[in-house]
Tab-separated table of C-alpha atoms in Angstrom:
chain	number	residue	atom	x	y	z
A	59	MET	CA	5.536	-25.417	23.245
A	60	LYS	CA	4.149	-22.057	23.216
A	61	ASP	CA	2.676	-21.127	19.890
A	62	CYS	CA	5.294	-18.362	18.307
A	63	VAL	CA	3.385	-17.656	15.276
A	64	LEU	CA	-0.728	-17.181	15.962
A	65	ILE	CA	-3.405	-16.992	12.505
A	66	LYS	CA	-6.086	-14.289	12.832
A	67	SER	CA	-8.307	-13.427	10.016
A	68	PHE	CA	-10.119	-9.638	10.318
A	69	PRO	CA	-12.830	-8.496	7.311
A	70	ASN	CA	-9.817	-8.394	4.738
A	71	GLY	CA	-7.021	-9.399	6.360
A	72	ILE	CA	-4.706	-11.829	8.936
A	73	ALA	CA	-3.418	-10.688	11.526
A	74	LEU	CA	-0.211	-12.178	12.411
A	75	HIS	CA	0.690	-12.427	16.368
A	76	LEU	CA	3.897	-13.249	16.708
A	77	ASP	CA	6.232	-14.281	20.260
A	78	GLU	CA	8.736	-11.497	21.061
A	79	GLU	CA	10.847	-13.249	22.222
A	80	VAL	CA	11.792	-16.045	20.062
A	81	PRO	CA	14.195	-15.299	17.741
A	82	PHE	CA	13.494	-13.483	14.393
A	83	GLU	CA	14.475	-16.800	11.997
A	84	GLU	CA	11.813	-19.113	13.774
A	85	ILE	CA	8.670	-16.775	13.461
A	86	LEU	CA	9.457	-17.019	9.367
A	87	GLN	CA	9.880	-20.796	9.530
A	88	GLU	CA	6.886	-21.240	11.784
A	89	ILE	CA	5.523	-18.443	9.204
A	90	ALA	CA	5.737	-20.372	5.853
A	91	TYR	CA	5.011	-24.005	7.967
A	92	LYS	CA	1.207	-22.644	8.948
A	93	PHE	CA	0.978	-20.850	5.423
A	94	SER	CA	2.229	-23.097	3.434
A	95	GLU	CA	-0.723	-26.132	5.514
A	96	ALA	CA	-2.543	-23.669	4.709
A	97	ARG	CA	-2.631	-23.003	1.135
A	98	ASN	CA	-5.759	-24.346	-0.200
A	99	PHE	CA	-8.155	-22.900	3.140
A	100	PHE	CA	-6.572	-19.126	1.950
A	101	GLY	CA	-6.647	-19.284	-1.077
A	102	ASN	CA	-5.533	-16.461	-3.788
A	103	ALA	CA	-7.251	-13.476	-1.682
A	104	THR	CA	-5.957	-10.122	-1.694
A	105	MET	CA	-5.477	-9.500	1.562
A	106	ALA	CA	-4.144	-6.671	3.942
A	107	LEU	CA	-1.629	-7.469	6.918
A	108	SER	CA	-1.657	-7.126	10.739
A	109	ILE	CA	1.594	-7.598	12.665
A	110	GLU	CA	0.454	-8.235	16.008
A	111	ASP	CA	2.580	-8.194	19.640
A	112	ARG	CA	6.201	-7.472	18.273
A	113	ARG	CA	7.658	-4.710	16.986
A	114	VAL	CA	9.840	-5.446	13.116
A	115	SER	CA	11.556	-3.468	10.825
A	116	GLY	CA	11.357	-2.867	7.307
A	117	ALA	CA	12.563	-5.160	6.484
A	118	GLU	CA	11.885	-7.741	8.559
A	119	GLU	CA	8.663	-6.900	7.194
A	120	ILE	CA	9.338	-7.373	3.617
A	121	ARG	CA	10.645	-11.478	4.613
A	122	ILE	CA	6.989	-11.989	5.691
A	123	ILE	CA	5.672	-10.146	3.750
A	124	ASN	CA	7.736	-12.868	1.069
A	125	THR	CA	7.485	-15.732	2.927
A	126	ILE	CA	3.565	-15.733	2.632
A	127	LYS	CA	3.937	-15.634	-1.161
A	128	LYS	CA	6.855	-18.713	-1.132
A	129	ASN	CA	3.809	-20.970	0.831
A	130	SER	CA	0.362	-19.518	0.010
A	131	ASN	CA	-1.067	-17.807	-2.485
A	132	LEU	CA	-2.066	-14.871	-1.218
A	133	ASN	CA	-1.798	-11.928	-2.744
A	134	ILE	CA	-1.043	-9.161	0.476
A	135	ALA	CA	-1.610	-5.923	-0.670
A	136	CYS	CA	-1.127	-3.652	2.346
A	137	ILE	CA	0.580	-3.729	5.960
A	138	VAL	CA	-2.110	-2.112	8.494
A	139	GLY	CA	-2.542	-1.103	12.234
A	140	LYS	CA	-5.434	-1.672	14.404
A	141	ASP	CA	-7.327	1.383	13.433
A	142	GLU	CA	-9.681	-0.564	10.763
A	143	VAL	CA	-12.246	1.971	10.559
A	144	THR	CA	-9.297	4.306	8.905
A	145	ASN	CA	-7.952	1.778	7.205
A	146	LYS	CA	-11.067	-0.645	5.798
A	147	SER	CA	-11.874	1.536	2.630
A	148	PHE	CA	-8.268	2.222	1.384
A	149	ILE	CA	-8.443	-2.352	1.302
A	150	LYS	CA	-11.590	-2.146	-0.091
A	151	ALA	CA	-10.038	0.633	-2.802
A	152	LEU	CA	-7.358	-1.950	-3.341
A	153	ALA	CA	-9.608	-4.846	-4.261
A	154	HIS	CA	-11.083	-3.148	-6.609
A	155	MET	CA	-8.570	-2.132	-8.554
A	156	GLU	CA	-6.441	-5.339	-7.957
A	157	LYS	CA	-8.847	-6.896	-10.335
A	158	LYS	CA	-9.126	-4.478	-12.529
A	159	LEU	CA	-5.266	-5.316	-13.006
A	160	SER	CA	-5.383	-9.023	-13.450
A	161	GLY	CA	-8.982	-8.745	-16.027
A	162	GLY	CA	-6.079	-7.883	-18.365
A	163	GLU	CA	-5.393	-3.871	-17.367
A	164	ASP	CA	-1.877	-3.332	-17.883
A	165	GLY	CA	-0.185	-2.494	-14.985
A	166	GLN	CA	2.294	-3.725	-11.925
A	167	PHE	CA	3.357	-4.256	-8.536
A	168	PHE	CA	6.557	-2.455	-6.695
A	169	LYS	CA	7.600	-3.629	-3.308
A	170	GLY	CA	9.334	-1.176	-1.305
A	171	SER	CA	10.055	2.513	-0.736
A	172	LEU	CA	11.468	5.435	-3.389
A	173	LYS	CA	14.186	7.256	-0.862
A	174	ASN	CA	17.180	9.316	-1.955
A	175	LYS	CA	15.988	10.895	-5.089
A	176	GLU	CA	14.784	7.558	-6.882
A	177	VAL	CA	12.838	7.846	-9.539
A	178	LEU	CA	9.949	5.119	-10.448
A	179	GLU	CA	8.680	5.315	-14.959
A	180	THR	CA	6.002	3.052	-16.154
A	181	ASP	CA	3.836	3.455	-18.862
A	182	ASN	CA	1.407	1.301	-16.918
A	183	SER	CA	-0.169	1.536	-13.782
A	184	ILE	CA	1.313	0.997	-10.706
A	185	ILE	CA	0.593	-0.326	-6.904
A	186	ILE	CA	3.521	1.147	-4.565
A	187	LEU	CA	4.145	-0.915	-1.413
A	188	GLY	CA	6.113	1.204	0.505
A	189	ASP	CA	6.456	4.902	0.951
A	190	VAL	CA	7.368	7.708	-2.122
A	191	TYR	CA	10.249	9.908	0.222
A	192	PRO	CA	10.400	13.487	-0.122
A	193	GLY	CA	13.078	13.869	-3.414
A	194	SER	CA	11.544	10.885	-4.978
A	195	ALA	CA	9.628	10.377	-8.089
A	196	VAL	CA	6.799	7.900	-8.832
A	197	ILE	CA	5.953	8.711	-12.515
A	198	SER	CA	3.027	6.719	-14.759
A	199	ALA	CA	1.782	6.914	-18.254
A	200	LYS	CA	-1.815	5.573	-16.259
A	201	ASN	CA	-2.333	5.599	-12.254
A	202	ILE	CA	-0.591	5.467	-9.283
A	203	ILE	CA	-1.577	4.276	-6.082
A	204	VAL	CA	0.797	4.690	-2.572
A	205	LEU	CA	0.125	1.436	-0.193
A	206	GLY	CA	1.995	4.261	2.360
A	207	GLY	CA	3.072	7.711	2.335
A	208	LEU	CA	3.075	9.797	-0.649
A	209	TYR	CA	5.580	12.641	-0.144
A	210	GLY	CA	7.601	13.036	-2.475
A	211	GLU	CA	6.881	14.036	-6.116
A	212	ALA	CA	4.175	11.608	-8.232
A	213	TYR	CA	2.890	12.467	-11.869
A	214	ALA	CA	0.657	10.255	-13.612
A	215	GLY	CA	-1.577	10.082	-16.737
A	216	GLY	CA	1.092	10.932	-19.403
A	217	ASN	CA	0.438	12.544	-22.514
A	218	GLY	CA	-2.232	14.651	-20.970
A	219	ARG	CA	-3.929	12.131	-20.180
A	220	ARG	CA	-7.138	13.879	-17.751
A	221	ASP	CA	-8.602	10.601	-16.407
A	222	SER	CA	-6.555	8.828	-14.366
A	223	PHE	CA	-5.795	9.084	-10.596
A	224	VAL	CA	-2.984	9.273	-7.482
A	225	ALA	CA	-4.322	8.006	-4.509
A	226	ALA	CA	-2.336	7.107	-1.404
A	227	LEU	CA	-2.645	5.767	2.270
A	228	GLU	CA	-1.055	8.917	3.532
A	229	MET	CA	-1.377	12.415	0.630
A	230	GLU	CA	1.266	14.991	0.929
A	231	PRO	CA	3.198	15.368	-1.687
A	232	GLU	CA	5.235	17.394	-3.070
A	233	ARG	CA	4.571	17.798	-6.335
A	234	LEU	CA	1.753	16.467	-8.349
A	235	LYS	CA	0.536	15.752	-11.681
A	236	ILE	CA	-2.059	14.504	-13.393
A	237	GLY	CA	-2.476	14.490	-17.702
A	238	ASP	CA	-1.277	18.357	-17.987
A	239	PHE	CA	-3.085	20.109	-14.579
A	240	LYS	CA	-0.786	20.373	-11.865
A	241	TYR	CA	-1.933	20.311	-7.993
A	242	LYS	CA	-0.958	23.613	-5.879
A	243	THR	CA	0.335	21.484	-2.366
A	244	ASN	CA	0.462	23.002	0.750
A	245	THR	CA	3.224	25.002	1.999
A	246	LYS	CA	2.228	24.120	5.401
A	247	GLN	CA	3.131	20.541	4.961
A	248	SER	CA	4.085	18.236	8.572
A	249	LYS	CA	7.061	17.304	8.978
A	250	TRP	CA	6.833	13.725	6.583
A	251	GLY	CA	8.275	12.169	9.499
A	252	ILE	CA	6.035	12.786	11.714
A	253	ARG	CA	3.075	10.833	10.990
A	254	PRO	CA	-0.342	12.210	11.058
A	255	LYS	CA	-3.741	10.196	11.457
A	256	VAL	CA	-4.226	7.831	8.503
A	257	GLN	CA	-6.422	9.187	5.832
A	258	PRO	CA	-6.843	7.436	2.586
A	259	LYS	CA	-7.220	9.566	-0.552
A	260	ILE	CA	-7.399	9.959	-4.264
A	261	ALA	CA	-6.169	12.967	-6.588
A	262	TYR	CA	-8.210	13.043	-9.974
A	263	VAL	CA	-9.078	16.011	-12.168
A	264	LYS	CA	-12.450	17.236	-11.907
A	265	ASN	CA	-13.721	20.553	-13.256
A	266	GLU	CA	-10.127	21.727	-14.738
A	267	LYS	CA	-8.870	21.160	-11.981
A	268	ILE	CA	-7.100	18.176	-9.438
A	269	VAL	CA	-8.899	17.567	-6.410
A	270	LEU	CA	-8.122	15.554	-3.493
A	271	GLU	CA	-11.109	13.507	-1.852
A	272	MET	CA	-11.343	10.876	0.837
A	273	LEU	CA	-10.820	7.634	-1.079
A	274	THR	CA	-14.033	5.058	-1.181
A	275	LYS	CA	-14.664	1.604	-3.263
A	276	ASP	CA	-17.528	3.721	-5.183
A	277	LEU	CA	-15.356	6.471	-6.095
A	278	LEU	CA	-13.058	4.893	-6.705
A	279	SER	CA	-15.403	2.381	-8.743
A	280	THR	CA	-15.709	5.414	-11.083
A	281	PHE	CA	-12.535	5.151	-12.804
């Protein structure tokens, strides 16, 4: 019988090769079995996930992640594509941030995308496993990391905290504010539905203004 789920590893991540002809429920059962059997092998690492050979919907991606979590101790931080070069720095930076949160700093994860004018507000740092669509907003008294596209509004650093930051896999916000500083967005933004080449970026306050730079582990470690 053909194996419908193959698990392969790459730096900081796991690739799932899924049979496109097998019913999705059977795919989930096989994922549950394989990760349960390999629970001790994988440990409790934070890793990225790549889904290959089969097109899956956003809802199916969430079910796959939840199945892995229920049957292993892995923390699946984000879903990435085949282009490891564009994702590598963001994965490493995320792993660094996850260690800071698990090391005692207040923080939380939110699984899902914000849309239809939804607003997510927290007093902690937050990592969003999804997109922030136009018209929606995320508000944090500390830091914000979006493992997807930031196309809506982001407000970090409540009570005037200027040492906070906002990071995203795709950074095209409608509005961005850190502490008391506002970022003037480009009025010629590309339409959010047409995704450009992934360019992870971080926004922070430097020389009395918000700057956007390419995200690296070394840069994030300064916060």
